Amino acid sequence: MNDMMLQNQSLLETVAVCEAGPVREHNEDSLAIVDTSVHGNSEKGTMLVIADGMGGLDAGEVASSIVTQELPNLYLNSKISNCVESLIQAVSDVNKNVYDAASQLPSRRGMGTTVVASVVVNECFITVNVGDSRAYLLRNGELRQVSKDHSLKKNYFGMFENKYQDNLSHVLTQAIGPHPSVTPHVNITKVHKHDVLLLCSDGLTSVLTDDEIKNVLVTTPFQEAAEKLFELVLERKGDDNVSVIVSKVMEVGLSAACKEQADCNNLALCL
């Protein structure tokens, strides 16, 4: 990393795993890690994306691939200068693209995917999600979920008997693709040096508790954290695809434009 990049954006060290898991033959998960400075636009930071596909035949794989291939480009090429608004619009646009793709073939009708997309830009950790793939922030040994699950269990917990609650955890109230529009959850958090950011599909969180995930992140060397989490899923014989992105914040800095404008793409919202 050169000095200009050190001045212009927060720097991340990132490791990732995207595996079919011990049971399923096909991997319907997909992920992307995009440093926008490589594309000549460091003002838009670094994007992390995980999508967990669903649908018959290859439909889930198609849906998740559309998201991870197109979402970064939609965000990067957006004419909206505000990073938060640009990311929200990109999620809305990629939802329409998946919806349109699903309508083109009978075998893909109803296909969909979750998405959790985070952008680390300047002093902000911006997360937008639809579905139950998650984003977490680890700071000073405390793990906090910053995404919101769009599932029946999350939204209607307590209204059903306990015997039904585990089954409800996989029933989504929102996903990318099944409908022409979505209402994503948005979280904006101020990022600190040494923070650890975790994005994952429910292949991880359906097997490991938040405390178990935190223990791995706290006790495992950073470069081995994603692989260690996947190994624990294998040991528990998890039956789903598993995607994990773990990023460590190495430096935090404001872009030149941010310093001039003193608003840092909605930095005022990062309380």
PDB file of C-alpha atoms in Angstrom:
ATOM      1  CA  MET A   1       0.000   0.000   0.000  1.00  0.00           C
ATOM      2  CA  ASN A   2       1.397   3.384  -0.930  1.00  0.00           C
ATOM      3  CA  ASP A   3       1.334   6.556   1.144  1.00  0.00           C
ATOM      4  CA  MET A   4      -1.490   8.057  -0.901  1.00  0.00           C
ATOM      5  CA  MET A   5      -3.752   5.144  -0.060  1.00  0.00           C
ATOM      6  CA  LEU A   6      -2.807   5.432   3.591  1.00  0.00           C
ATOM      7  CA  GLN A   7      -4.007   9.013   3.459  1.00  0.00           C
ATOM      8  CA  ASN A   8      -7.140   8.382   1.448  1.00  0.00           C
ATOM      9  CA  GLN A   9      -8.995   5.543   3.131  1.00  0.00           C
ATOM     10  CA  SER A  10      -9.160   3.028   5.928  1.00  0.00           C
ATOM     11  CA  LEU A  11      -6.940   0.031   5.239  1.00  0.00           C
ATOM     12  CA  LEU A  12      -8.083  -3.549   5.778  1.00  0.00           C
ATOM     13  CA  GLU A  13      -6.308  -6.873   6.004  1.00  0.00           C
ATOM     14  CA  THR A  14      -8.774  -9.533   4.900  1.00  0.00           C
ATOM     15  CA  VAL A  15      -9.101 -13.330   4.876  1.00  0.00           C
ATOM     16  CA  ALA A  16     -12.057 -15.279   3.509  1.00  0.00           C
ATOM     17  CA  VAL A  17     -13.550 -18.754   3.038  1.00  0.00           C
ATOM     18  CA  CYS A  18     -16.393 -19.789   0.713  1.00  0.00           C
ATOM     19  CA  GLU A  19     -17.028 -23.543   0.779  1.00  0.00           C
ATOM     20  CA  ALA A  20     -19.823 -25.964  -0.072  1.00  0.00           C
ATOM     21  CA  GLY A  21     -19.529 -27.564   3.370  1.00  0.00           C
ATOM     22  CA  PRO A  22     -19.549 -31.206   4.425  1.00  0.00           C
ATOM     23  CA  VAL A  23     -22.987 -32.171   3.065  1.00  0.00           C
ATOM     24  CA  ARG A  24     -24.004 -30.231  -0.037  1.00  0.00           C
ATOM     25  CA  GLU A  25     -22.522 -30.921  -3.462  1.00  0.00           C
ATOM     26  CA  HIS A  26     -23.030 -27.412  -4.815  1.00  0.00           C
ATOM     27  CA  ASN A  27     -22.030 -24.086  -3.343  1.00  0.00           C
ATOM     28  CA  GLU A  28     -24.810 -21.511  -3.668  1.00  0.00           C
ATOM     29  CA  ASP A  29     -22.851 -18.958  -1.631  1.00  0.00           C
ATOM     30  CA  SER A  30     -20.741 -16.315  -3.292  1.00  0.00           C
ATOM     31  CA  LEU A  31     -18.516 -13.527  -1.999  1.00  0.00           C
ATOM     32  CA  ALA A  32     -16.589 -10.522  -3.262  1.00  0.00           C
ATOM     33  CA  ILE A  33     -13.863  -8.302  -1.837  1.00  0.00           C
ATOM     34  CA  VAL A  34     -13.251  -5.136  -3.861  1.00  0.00           C
ATOM     35  CA  ASP A  35     -10.725  -2.395  -3.144  1.00  0.00           C
ATOM     36  CA  THR A  36     -12.181   0.466  -5.185  1.00  0.00           C
ATOM     37  CA  SER A  37      -8.830   2.262  -5.254  1.00  0.00           C
ATOM     38  CA  VAL A  38      -7.660  -0.389  -7.720  1.00  0.00           C
ATOM     39  CA  HIS A  39     -10.349   0.965 -10.058  1.00  0.00           C
ATOM     40  CA  GLY A  40      -9.199   4.540  -9.573  1.00  0.00           C
ATOM     41  CA  ASN A  41     -11.873   5.525  -7.071  1.00  0.00           C
ATOM     42  CA  SER A  42     -10.424   5.337  -3.563  1.00  0.00           C
ATOM     43  CA  GLU A  43     -13.120   7.742  -2.325  1.00  0.00           C
ATOM     44  CA  LYS A  44     -15.527   4.754  -2.258  1.00  0.00           C
ATOM     45  CA  GLY A  45     -13.428   2.617   0.078  1.00  0.00           C
ATOM     46  CA  THR A  46     -13.313  -1.179   0.270  1.00  0.00           C
ATOM     47  CA  MET A  47     -16.406  -3.315  -0.304  1.00  0.00           C
ATOM     48  CA  LEU A  48     -17.095  -6.715   1.261  1.00  0.00           C
ATOM     49  CA  VAL A  49     -20.057  -8.780  -0.013  1.00  0.00           C
ATOM     50  CA  ILE A  50     -21.575 -12.161   0.834  1.00  0.00           C
ATOM     51  CA  ALA A  51     -24.636 -13.630  -0.903  1.00  0.00           C
ATOM     52  CA  ASP A  52     -26.358 -16.902   0.040  1.00  0.00           C
ATOM     53  CA  GLY A  53     -28.449 -18.174  -2.871  1.00  0.00           C
ATOM     54  CA  MET A  54     -31.703 -20.108  -2.823  1.00  0.00           C
ATOM     55  CA  GLY A  55     -33.888 -21.760  -5.459  1.00  0.00           C
ATOM     56  CA  GLY A  56     -34.194 -24.886  -7.590  1.00  0.00           C
ATOM     57  CA  LEU A  57     -31.485 -26.401  -9.782  1.00  0.00           C
ATOM     58  CA  ASP A  58     -28.697 -23.853 -10.230  1.00  0.00           C
ATOM     59  CA  ALA A  59     -30.938 -20.876  -9.468  1.00  0.00           C
ATOM     60  CA  GLY A  60     -29.462 -20.052  -6.067  1.00  0.00           C
ATOM     61  CA  GLU A  61     -25.944 -20.122  -7.434  1.00  0.00           C
ATOM     62  CA  VAL A  62     -27.004 -17.857 -10.295  1.00  0.00           C
ATOM     63  CA  ALA A  63     -28.692 -15.369  -7.981  1.00  0.00           C
ATOM     64  CA  SER A  64     -25.771 -15.092  -5.577  1.00  0.00           C
ATOM     65  CA  SER A  65     -23.301 -14.760  -8.456  1.00  0.00           C
ATOM     66  CA  ILE A  66     -25.303 -11.920  -9.996  1.00  0.00           C
ATOM     67  CA  VAL A  67     -25.129 -10.080  -6.681  1.00  0.00           C
ATOM     68  CA  THR A  68     -21.411 -10.486  -6.061  1.00  0.00           C
ATOM     69  CA  GLN A  69     -20.505  -9.716  -9.676  1.00  0.00           C
ATOM     70  CA  GLU A  70     -22.816  -6.760 -10.255  1.00  0.00           C
ATOM     71  CA  LEU A  71     -23.197  -5.072  -6.867  1.00  0.00           C
ATOM     72  CA  PRO A  72     -19.585  -3.791  -6.674  1.00  0.00           C
ATOM     73  CA  ASN A  73     -19.860  -2.335 -10.186  1.00  0.00           C
ATOM     74  CA  LEU A  74     -23.205  -0.699  -9.441  1.00  0.00           C
ATOM     75  CA  TYR A  75     -21.720   0.883  -6.332  1.00  0.00           C
ATOM     76  CA  LEU A  76     -18.453   1.880  -7.971  1.00  0.00           C
ATOM     77  CA  ASN A  77     -20.102   3.423 -11.043  1.00  0.00           C
ATOM     78  CA  SER A  78     -22.917   5.166  -9.189  1.00  0.00           C
ATOM     79  CA  LYS A  79     -23.283   8.896  -9.823  1.00  0.00           C
ATOM     80  CA  ILE A  80     -24.433   9.324  -6.223  1.00  0.00           C
ATOM     81  CA  SER A  81     -21.567  10.872  -4.262  1.00  0.00           C
ATOM     82  CA  ASN A  82     -22.814   9.865  -0.823  1.00  0.00           C
ATOM     83  CA  CYS A  83     -21.485   6.359  -0.088  1.00  0.00           C
ATOM     84  CA  VAL A  84     -24.451   5.332   2.078  1.00  0.00           C
ATOM     85  CA  GLU A  85     -27.053   6.340  -0.483  1.00  0.00           C
ATOM     86  CA  SER A  86     -24.948   4.862  -3.277  1.00  0.00           C
ATOM     87  CA  LEU A  87     -24.757   1.468  -1.531  1.00  0.00           C
ATOM     88  CA  ILE A  88     -28.490   1.405  -0.806  1.00  0.00           C
ATOM     89  CA  GLN A  89     -29.269   2.212  -4.442  1.00  0.00           C
ATOM     90  CA  ALA A  90     -26.835  -0.452  -5.638  1.00  0.00           C
ATOM     91  CA  VAL A  91     -28.633  -3.085  -3.530  1.00  0.00           C
ATOM     92  CA  SER A  92     -31.983  -1.930  -4.904  1.00  0.00           C
ATOM     93  CA  ASP A  93     -30.675  -2.108  -8.477  1.00  0.00           C
ATOM     94  CA  VAL A  94     -29.111  -5.552  -8.088  1.00  0.00           C
ATOM     95  CA  ASN A  95     -32.403  -6.808  -6.626  1.00  0.00           C
ATOM     96  CA  LYS A  96     -34.154  -5.695  -9.808  1.00  0.00           C
ATOM     97  CA  ASN A  97     -31.496  -7.428 -11.896  1.00  0.00           C
ATOM     98  CA  VAL A  98     -31.986 -10.735 -10.053  1.00  0.00           C
ATOM     99  CA  TYR A  99     -35.771 -10.353 -10.275  1.00  0.00           C
ATOM    100  CA  ASP A 100     -35.513  -9.796 -14.037  1.00  0.00           C
ATOM    101  CA  ALA A 101     -33.135 -12.732 -14.494  1.00  0.00           C
ATOM    102  CA  ALA A 102     -35.542 -14.994 -12.589  1.00  0.00           C
ATOM    103  CA  SER A 103     -38.383 -14.116 -14.939  1.00  0.00           C
ATOM    104  CA  GLN A 104     -36.473 -15.167 -18.043  1.00  0.00           C
ATOM    105  CA  LEU A 105     -36.440 -18.921 -17.403  1.00  0.00           C
ATOM    106  CA  PRO A 106     -39.180 -21.044 -15.782  1.00  0.00           C
ATOM    107  CA  SER A 107     -36.559 -23.015 -13.845  1.00  0.00           C
ATOM    108  CA  ARG A 108     -35.362 -19.829 -12.171  1.00  0.00           C
ATOM    109  CA  ARG A 109     -38.677 -18.288 -11.191  1.00  0.00           C
ATOM    110  CA  GLY A 110     -38.677 -17.478  -7.498  1.00  0.00           C
ATOM    111  CA  MET A 111     -34.896 -17.710  -7.229  1.00  0.00           C
ATOM    112  CA  GLY A 112     -33.290 -15.402  -4.746  1.00  0.00           C
ATOM    113  CA  THR A 113     -30.398 -14.741  -2.457  1.00  0.00           C
ATOM    114  CA  THR A 114     -29.513 -12.959   0.728  1.00  0.00           C
ATOM    115  CA  VAL A 115     -26.960 -10.181   0.654  1.00  0.00           C
ATOM    116  CA  VAL A 116     -24.843  -8.490   3.266  1.00  0.00           C
ATOM    117  CA  ALA A 117     -22.636  -5.761   1.839  1.00  0.00           C
ATOM    118  CA  SER A 118     -20.264  -3.586   3.834  1.00  0.00           C
ATOM    119  CA  VAL A 119     -18.172  -0.643   2.757  1.00  0.00           C
ATOM    120  CA  VAL A 120     -15.283   0.624   4.850  1.00  0.00           C
ATOM    121  CA  VAL A 121     -14.575   4.166   3.763  1.00  0.00           C
ATOM    122  CA  ASN A 122     -12.700   6.811   5.712  1.00  0.00           C
ATOM    123  CA  GLU A 123     -13.951   6.442   9.311  1.00  0.00           C
ATOM    124  CA  CYS A 124     -17.176   4.608   8.491  1.00  0.00           C
ATOM    125  CA  PHE A 125     -18.240   0.952   8.462  1.00  0.00           C
ATOM    126  CA  ILE A 126     -21.429   1.022   6.364  1.00  0.00           C
ATOM    127  CA  THR A 127     -23.502  -2.171   6.158  1.00  0.00           C
ATOM    128  CA  VAL A 128     -26.613  -2.899   4.098  1.00  0.00           C
ATOM    129  CA  ASN A 129     -28.322  -6.287   4.244  1.00  0.00           C
ATOM    130  CA  VAL A 130     -31.361  -8.163   2.961  1.00  0.00           C
ATOM    131  CA  GLY A 131     -32.038 -11.637   4.373  1.00  0.00           C
ATOM    132  CA  ASP A 132     -30.165 -13.381   7.170  1.00  0.00           C
ATOM    133  CA  SER A 133     -26.519 -13.209   6.137  1.00  0.00           C
ATOM    134  CA  ARG A 134     -24.825 -11.170   8.847  1.00  0.00           C
ATOM    135  CA  ALA A 135     -22.218  -8.551   9.600  1.00  0.00           C
ATOM    136  CA  TYR A 136     -20.498  -8.223  12.971  1.00  0.00           C
ATOM    137  CA  LEU A 137     -18.097  -5.758  14.565  1.00  0.00           C
ATOM    138  CA  LEU A 138     -15.541  -6.932  17.143  1.00  0.00           C
ATOM    139  CA  ARG A 139     -14.082  -4.144  19.273  1.00  0.00           C
ATOM    140  CA  ASN A 140     -12.163  -4.503  22.534  1.00  0.00           C
ATOM    141  CA  GLY A 141     -13.222  -8.144  22.839  1.00  0.00           C
ATOM    142  CA  GLU A 142     -16.946  -7.429  22.393  1.00  0.00           C
ATOM    143  CA  LEU A 143     -18.816  -8.784  19.369  1.00  0.00           C
ATOM    144  CA  ARG A 144     -21.860  -6.895  18.081  1.00  0.00           C
ATOM    145  CA  GLN A 145     -24.146  -7.765  15.182  1.00  0.00           C
ATOM    146  CA  VAL A 146     -24.650  -4.696  12.991  1.00  0.00           C
ATOM    147  CA  SER A 147     -26.925  -6.311  10.393  1.00  0.00           C
ATOM    148  CA  LYS A 148     -30.558  -7.295  10.989  1.00  0.00           C
ATOM    149  CA  ASP A 149     -31.964 -10.731  10.187  1.00  0.00           C
ATOM    150  CA  HIS A 150     -34.998 -10.651   7.912  1.00  0.00           C
ATOM    151  CA  SER A 151     -36.476 -13.936   9.150  1.00  0.00           C
ATOM    152  CA  LEU A 152     -39.689 -15.087  10.804  1.00  0.00           C
ATOM    153  CA  LYS A 153     -37.780 -16.146  13.908  1.00  0.00           C
ATOM    154  CA  LYS A 154     -36.241 -12.687  14.253  1.00  0.00           C
ATOM    155  CA  ASN A 155     -39.399 -10.732  13.490  1.00  0.00           C
ATOM    156  CA  TYR A 156     -41.956 -12.887  15.276  1.00  0.00           C
ATOM    157  CA  PHE A 157     -39.927 -14.442  18.081  1.00  0.00           C
ATOM    158  CA  GLY A 158     -42.171 -15.235  21.044  1.00  0.00           C
ATOM    159  CA  MET A 159     -45.342 -15.612  18.999  1.00  0.00           C
ATOM    160  CA  PHE A 160     -44.750 -19.295  18.322  1.00  0.00           C
ATOM    161  CA  GLU A 161     -44.132 -22.293  20.512  1.00  0.00           C
ATOM    162  CA  ASN A 162     -40.488 -23.209  21.075  1.00  0.00           C
ATOM    163  CA  LYS A 163     -40.751 -26.344  18.946  1.00  0.00           C
ATOM    164  CA  TYR A 164     -41.368 -24.177  15.868  1.00  0.00           C
ATOM    165  CA  GLN A 165     -38.714 -21.519  16.443  1.00  0.00           C
ATOM    166  CA  ASP A 166     -35.736 -23.385  14.969  1.00  0.00           C
ATOM    167  CA  ASN A 167     -37.659 -24.057  11.762  1.00  0.00           C
ATOM    168  CA  LEU A 168     -38.660 -20.396  11.515  1.00  0.00           C
ATOM    169  CA  SER A 169     -35.040 -19.234  11.587  1.00  0.00           C
ATOM    170  CA  HIS A 170     -34.610 -20.164   7.911  1.00  0.00           C
ATOM    171  CA  VAL A 171     -37.878 -18.614   6.672  1.00  0.00           C
ATOM    172  CA  LEU A 172     -36.954 -15.214   5.257  1.00  0.00           C
ATOM    173  CA  THR A 173     -39.232 -12.191   5.269  1.00  0.00           C
ATOM    174  CA  GLN A 174     -37.049 -10.491   2.648  1.00  0.00           C
ATOM    175  CA  ALA A 175     -34.553 -11.643   0.033  1.00  0.00           C
ATOM    176  CA  ILE A 176     -32.956 -10.361  -3.131  1.00  0.00           C
ATOM    177  CA  GLY A 177     -34.862 -11.426  -6.255  1.00  0.00           C
ATOM    178  CA  PRO A 178     -38.322 -12.777  -5.377  1.00  0.00           C
ATOM    179  CA  HIS A 179     -39.939  -9.314  -5.507  1.00  0.00           C
ATOM    180  CA  PRO A 180     -39.227  -6.224  -7.644  1.00  0.00           C
ATOM    181  CA  SER A 181     -38.301  -4.086  -4.636  1.00  0.00           C
ATOM    182  CA  VAL A 182     -36.717  -4.550  -1.207  1.00  0.00           C
ATOM    183  CA  THR A 183     -36.226  -2.495   1.940  1.00  0.00           C
ATOM    184  CA  PRO A 184     -32.683  -3.186   3.136  1.00  0.00           C
ATOM    185  CA  HIS A 185     -31.494  -2.688   6.683  1.00  0.00           C
ATOM    186  CA  VAL A 186     -28.773  -0.051   7.004  1.00  0.00           C
ATOM    187  CA  ASN A 187     -26.184   0.426   9.743  1.00  0.00           C
ATOM    188  CA  ILE A 188     -23.450   3.052   9.913  1.00  0.00           C
ATOM    189  CA  THR A 189     -20.770   2.719  12.574  1.00  0.00           C
ATOM    190  CA  LYS A 190     -17.587   4.670  13.175  1.00  0.00           C
ATOM    191  CA  VAL A 191     -14.638   2.348  12.666  1.00  0.00           C
ATOM    192  CA  HIS A 192     -11.545   2.260  14.888  1.00  0.00           C
ATOM    193  CA  LYS A 193      -8.048   0.968  14.314  1.00  0.00           C
ATOM    194  CA  HIS A 194      -7.769  -2.740  15.306  1.00  0.00           C
ATOM    195  CA  ASP A 195     -11.522  -3.351  14.883  1.00  0.00           C
ATOM    196  CA  VAL A 196     -12.326  -6.747  13.340  1.00  0.00           C
ATOM    197  CA  LEU A 197     -15.200  -6.978  10.852  1.00  0.00           C
ATOM    198  CA  LEU A 198     -16.957 -10.261  10.121  1.00  0.00           C
ATOM    199  CA  LEU A 199     -19.402 -11.002   7.311  1.00  0.00           C
ATOM    200  CA  CYS A 200     -20.908 -14.489   7.022  1.00  0.00           C
ATOM    201  CA  SER A 201     -23.714 -16.593   5.628  1.00  0.00           C
ATOM    202  CA  ASP A 202     -26.072 -18.487   7.920  1.00  0.00           C
ATOM    203  CA  GLY A 203     -24.050 -21.625   7.277  1.00  0.00           C
ATOM    204  CA  LEU A 204     -21.856 -20.260  10.056  1.00  0.00           C
ATOM    205  CA  THR A 205     -24.386 -18.662  12.417  1.00  0.00           C
ATOM    206  CA  SER A 206     -26.797 -21.611  12.328  1.00  0.00           C
ATOM    207  CA  VAL A 207     -24.014 -23.785  13.752  1.00  0.00           C
ATOM    208  CA  LEU A 208     -21.949 -21.492  15.999  1.00  0.00           C
ATOM    209  CA  THR A 209     -23.217 -19.092  18.641  1.00  0.00           C
ATOM    210  CA  ASP A 210     -22.089 -15.485  18.784  1.00  0.00           C
ATOM    211  CA  ASP A 211     -19.974 -16.303  21.837  1.00  0.00           C
ATOM    212  CA  GLU A 212     -18.244 -19.152  19.985  1.00  0.00           C
ATOM    213  CA  ILE A 213     -17.567 -16.894  17.022  1.00  0.00           C
ATOM    214  CA  LYS A 214     -16.192 -14.202  19.315  1.00  0.00           C
ATOM    215  CA  ASN A 215     -13.914 -16.704  21.038  1.00  0.00           C
ATOM    216  CA  VAL A 216     -12.381 -17.702  17.699  1.00  0.00           C
ATOM    217  CA  LEU A 217     -11.847 -14.090  16.646  1.00  0.00           C
ATOM    218  CA  VAL A 218     -10.266 -13.197  19.978  1.00  0.00           C
ATOM    219  CA  THR A 219      -8.026 -16.251  20.422  1.00  0.00           C
ATOM    220  CA  THR A 220      -7.026 -17.205  16.860  1.00  0.00           C
ATOM    221  CA  PRO A 221      -4.311 -15.456  14.851  1.00  0.00           C
ATOM    222  CA  PHE A 222      -6.102 -13.157  12.436  1.00  0.00           C
ATOM    223  CA  GLN A 223      -4.813 -14.851   9.285  1.00  0.00           C
ATOM    224  CA  GLU A 224      -6.281 -18.177  10.461  1.00  0.00           C
ATOM    225  CA  ALA A 225      -9.645 -16.928  11.751  1.00  0.00           C
ATOM    226  CA  ALA A 226     -11.838 -17.596   8.702  1.00  0.00           C
ATOM    227  CA  GLU A 227     -10.424 -21.086   8.225  1.00  0.00           C
ATOM    228  CA  LYS A 228     -10.810 -21.864  11.946  1.00  0.00           C
ATOM    229  CA  LEU A 229     -14.486 -20.876  11.861  1.00  0.00           C
ATOM    230  CA  PHE A 230     -15.039 -23.134   8.855  1.00  0.00           C
ATOM    231  CA  GLU A 231     -13.245 -26.013  10.578  1.00  0.00           C
ATOM    232  CA  LEU A 232     -15.593 -25.721  13.560  1.00  0.00           C
ATOM    233  CA  VAL A 233     -18.598 -25.936  11.220  1.00  0.00           C
ATOM    234  CA  LEU A 234     -17.109 -29.102   9.724  1.00  0.00           C
ATOM    235  CA  GLU A 235     -16.616 -30.570  13.192  1.00  0.00           C
ATOM    236  CA  ARG A 236     -20.273 -29.862  14.022  1.00  0.00           C
ATOM    237  CA  LYS A 237     -21.319 -31.423  10.698  1.00  0.00           C
ATOM    238  CA  GLY A 238     -23.120 -28.296   9.537  1.00  0.00           C
ATOM    239  CA  ASP A 239     -25.305 -29.041   6.521  1.00  0.00           C
ATOM    240  CA  ASP A 240     -25.094 -25.724   4.644  1.00  0.00           C
ATOM    241  CA  ASN A 241     -22.632 -23.786   2.509  1.00  0.00           C
ATOM    242  CA  VAL A 242     -20.325 -21.581   4.543  1.00  0.00           C
ATOM    243  CA  SER A 243     -18.982 -18.151   3.617  1.00  0.00           C
ATOM    244  CA  VAL A 244     -16.876 -16.017   5.939  1.00  0.00           C
ATOM    245  CA  ILE A 245     -15.021 -12.737   5.434  1.00  0.00           C
ATOM    246  CA  VAL A 246     -12.860 -11.476   8.301  1.00  0.00           C
ATOM    247  CA  SER A 247     -11.243  -8.049   7.986  1.00  0.00           C
ATOM    248  CA  LYS A 248      -8.949  -6.266  10.417  1.00  0.00           C
ATOM    249  CA  VAL A 249      -8.740  -2.474  10.352  1.00  0.00           C
ATOM    250  CA  MET A 250      -5.071  -1.607  10.090  1.00  0.00           C
ATOM    251  CA  GLU A 251      -5.314   2.161   9.603  1.00  0.00           C
ATOM    252  CA  VAL A 252      -8.080   4.746   9.653  1.00  0.00           C
ATOM    253  CA  GLY A 253      -7.899   7.993   7.734  1.00  0.00           C
ATOM    254  CA  LEU A 254     -10.015  10.626   6.013  1.00  0.00           C
ATOM    255  CA  SER A 255      -9.895  11.242   2.283  1.00  0.00           C
ATOM    256  CA  ALA A 256      -8.773  14.624   1.028  1.00  0.00           C
ATOM    257  CA  ALA A 257     -12.296  15.397  -0.193  1.00  0.00           C
ATOM    258  CA  CYS A 258     -13.692  14.327   3.148  1.00  0.00           C
ATOM    259  CA  LYS A 259     -11.398  16.656   5.021  1.00  0.00           C
ATOM    260  CA  GLU A 260     -12.397  19.533   2.770  1.00  0.00           C
ATOM    261  CA  GLN A 261     -16.127  18.872   3.000  1.00  0.00           C
ATOM    262  CA  ALA A 262     -16.042  17.915   6.695  1.00  0.00           C
ATOM    263  CA  ASP A 263     -18.952  15.512   6.242  1.00  0.00           C
ATOM    264  CA  CYS A 264     -17.182  12.267   5.309  1.00  0.00           C
ATOM    265  CA  ASN A 265     -20.080  10.724   3.403  1.00  0.00           C
ATOM    266  CA  ASN A 266     -22.444  10.933   6.374  1.00  0.00           C
ATOM    267  CA  LEU A 267     -19.738  10.609   9.013  1.00  0.00           C
ATOM    268  CA  ALA A 268     -22.029  12.711  11.226  1.00  0.00           C
ATOM    269  CA  LEU A 269     -24.288   9.655  11.435  1.00  0.00           C
ATOM    270  CA  CYS A 270     -21.458   7.493  12.789  1.00  0.00           C
ATOM    271  CA  LEU A 271     -22.214   7.969  16.473  1.00  0.00           C
TER     272      LEU A 271
END
